[in-house]
Amino acid sequence: MKQKPILPVLRELAKAYQAFESYSAMHVRTMELTPPQFDIIATLGNTSGMPLKELGEKSLITKGTLTGIVDRLTIKKLVRRVSSPIDGRSQIVQLTKKGEALFARIFPAHLAHIEEAFVELSAEDLSNMQKALSQLREVFTKAHLQNKASI
Amino acid sequence: MKQKPILPVLRELAKAYQAFESYSAMHVRTMELTPPQFDIIATLGNTSGMPLKELGEKSLITKGTLTGIVDRLTIKKLVRRVSSPIDGRSQIVQLTKKGEALFARIFPAHLAHIEEAFVELSAEDLSNMQKALSQLREVFTKAHLQNKASI
DNA sequence: TATTGTTATACTCTATAACTATA
DNA sequence: TATAGTTATAGAGTATAACAATA
């Protein structure tokens, strides 16, 4: 029972993502940011900041690692830490003025850079892609949760 | 002119890939391999070996990094280096007996582990996904090449 | 006791560039 | 001169676990 061509789908997923990553990373590095650092800036953009815990959940980065990334962004004066007024254990991370300015400058540029690549696709193409991808994600998410639950 | 919903597609791509990666990495780590190490084993599996150069092209890992990864796999006695008989500069990397045994043991298990996640998808779903993904990859690959060419 | 975040450790990967030995 | 691979360097991310402060 090995009719379903799953492997080609996985290969395509990996290749599509790597192509995106490499295209995106090239542009991100011109901003003197690493991809994880760019993720954090993008997550914090247009918000008033959020606890490190929440930032970790949104970016899928574990707390120990995140402390290091936030440290490096703090050194660059792009984010700051503020103690939470409600919870003494919690640190809220937010963009500084400089971080906001960077976000405002690079995020549209980053998007425009990526949009360039999409000019030839129709709205329908995009909608099909979105459907296929969300279906794919669901498959893994469900399976992952099941595995975790069965430990 | 910002009608096309590109951002959702990108988000879905990233999430789908991360879900896959995290699902896959969980299983890979039970084999005492890192994801890049698993990639190399999987690339070498069912071949008689290949030059480091070719291995780097297939796995998208640059030569300096690859030397380190192959070193670690050599220490684990999973791969070996053999000087090329044709080109004195070239080192051919191939699986050892132990590496072949590992590949034979883990690769089907890894696939089975992933296939579990796909039981509910039809062949048509898979075919649609594959099309959408290859289209997506092409978009980035083309754009990337254009950018490189324009440097 | 549980949770938030930091610190510490040790390792892997990464980019980059200089270097060697062959071609 | 160009290419294959190694070595060197420095940094960045990762997993993991112990820890402090607070809830």
Coordinates of N, CA and C (backbone and C1' of nucleotides) in Angstrom, one line a residue, chain B residues 34 36-37 62 65 69 72 87-89, chain C residues 12-18 21-23:
Chain B
T34 N 21.0 15.3 13.8 CA 20.4 16.6 13.6 C 19.7 16.6 12.2
P36 N 20.2 18.5 9.5 CA 21.2 18.4 8.4 C 21.9 17.1 8.2
Q37 N 22.2 16.5 9.3 CA 22.8 15.1 9.3 C 21.9 14.1 8.6
T62 N 26.7 24.8 2.1 CA 28.0 25.3 1.5 C 29.1 24.4 2.0
T65 N 30.6 24.4 5.7 CA 29.6 23.8 6.6 C 29.6 22.3 6.4
I69 N 29.8 18.8 8.9 CA 28.7 17.8 9.0 C 29.2 16.4 8.7
R72 N 31.4 15.1 11.5 CA 30.6 14.5 12.6 C 30.0 13.1 12.2
D87 N 39.8 12.3 -10.0 CA 40.2 13.7 -9.7 C 40.9 13.8 -8.4
G88 N 42.1 14.1 -8.3 CA 42.9 14.1 -7.1 C 42.4 15.1 -6.1
R89 N 41.6 16.1 -6.5 CA 41.2 17.1 -5.6 C 39.9 16.6 -4.9
Chain C
dT12 P 27.8 18.2 18.0 O5' 27.0 19.0 16.9 C5' 25.6 19.2 17.1 C4' 25.1 20.3 16.2 C3' 25.7 20.3 14.8 O3' 24.7 20.1 13.9 C1' 25.7 22.5 15.7
dC13 P 24.9 19.9 12.3 O5' 24.7 21.4 11.8 C5' 23.5 22.1 12.1 C4' 23.7 23.6 11.8 C3' 24.1 23.9 10.4 O3' 23.1 24.7 9.7 C1' 25.3 25.2 12.0
dT14 P 23.2 25.0 8.2 O5' 24.0 26.4 8.2 C5' 23.3 27.6 8.8 C4' 24.3 28.7 8.7 C3' 25.0 28.9 7.4 O3' 24.3 29.7 6.6 C1' 26.4 29.4 9.3
dA15 P 25.0 30.3 5.2 O5' 26.0 31.3 5.7 C5' 25.6 32.5 6.3 C4' 26.8 33.5 6.4 C3' 27.4 33.7 5.0 O3' 27.8 35.1 4.9 C1' 29.0 32.8 6.6
dT16 P 28.4 35.6 3.5 O5' 29.9 35.6 3.8 C5' 30.4 36.1 5.0 C4' 31.9 35.9 5.1 C3' 32.6 35.9 3.7 O3' 33.4 37.0 3.7 C1' 33.4 34.1 5.1
dA17 P 34.3 37.4 2.3 O5' 35.8 36.9 2.8 C5' 36.2 37.0 4.1 C4' 37.4 36.2 4.3 C3' 38.3 36.1 3.1 O3' 39.6 36.2 3.5 C1' 37.8 33.9 3.7
dA18 P 40.8 36.6 2.4 O5' 42.0 35.7 2.9 C5' 42.2 35.6 4.3 C4' 42.9 34.2 4.6 C3' 44.0 33.9 3.6 O3' 45.1 33.4 4.4 C1' 42.5 32.2 3.6
dA21 P 49.6 21.0 0.8 O5' 48.8 20.6 -0.5 C5' 48.1 19.4 -0.5 C4' 47.5 19.2 -1.8 C3' 48.6 19.2 -2.9 O3' 49.0 17.8 -3.3 C1' 46.6 20.5 -3.5
dT22 P 47.9 16.9 -3.9 O5' 48.0 17.0 -5.5 C5' 47.1 16.3 -6.2 C4' 46.0 17.2 -6.8 C3' 46.0 17.1 -8.3 O3' 44.9 16.2 -8.7 C1' 45.4 19.3 -7.6
dA23 P 45.0 15.7 -10.2 O5' 44.4 17.0 -11.0 C5' 43.0 17.3 -10.8 C4' 42.6 18.4 -11.8 C3' 43.1 18.1 -13.3 O3' 42.0 17.8 -14.1 C1' 43.6 20.4 -12.6

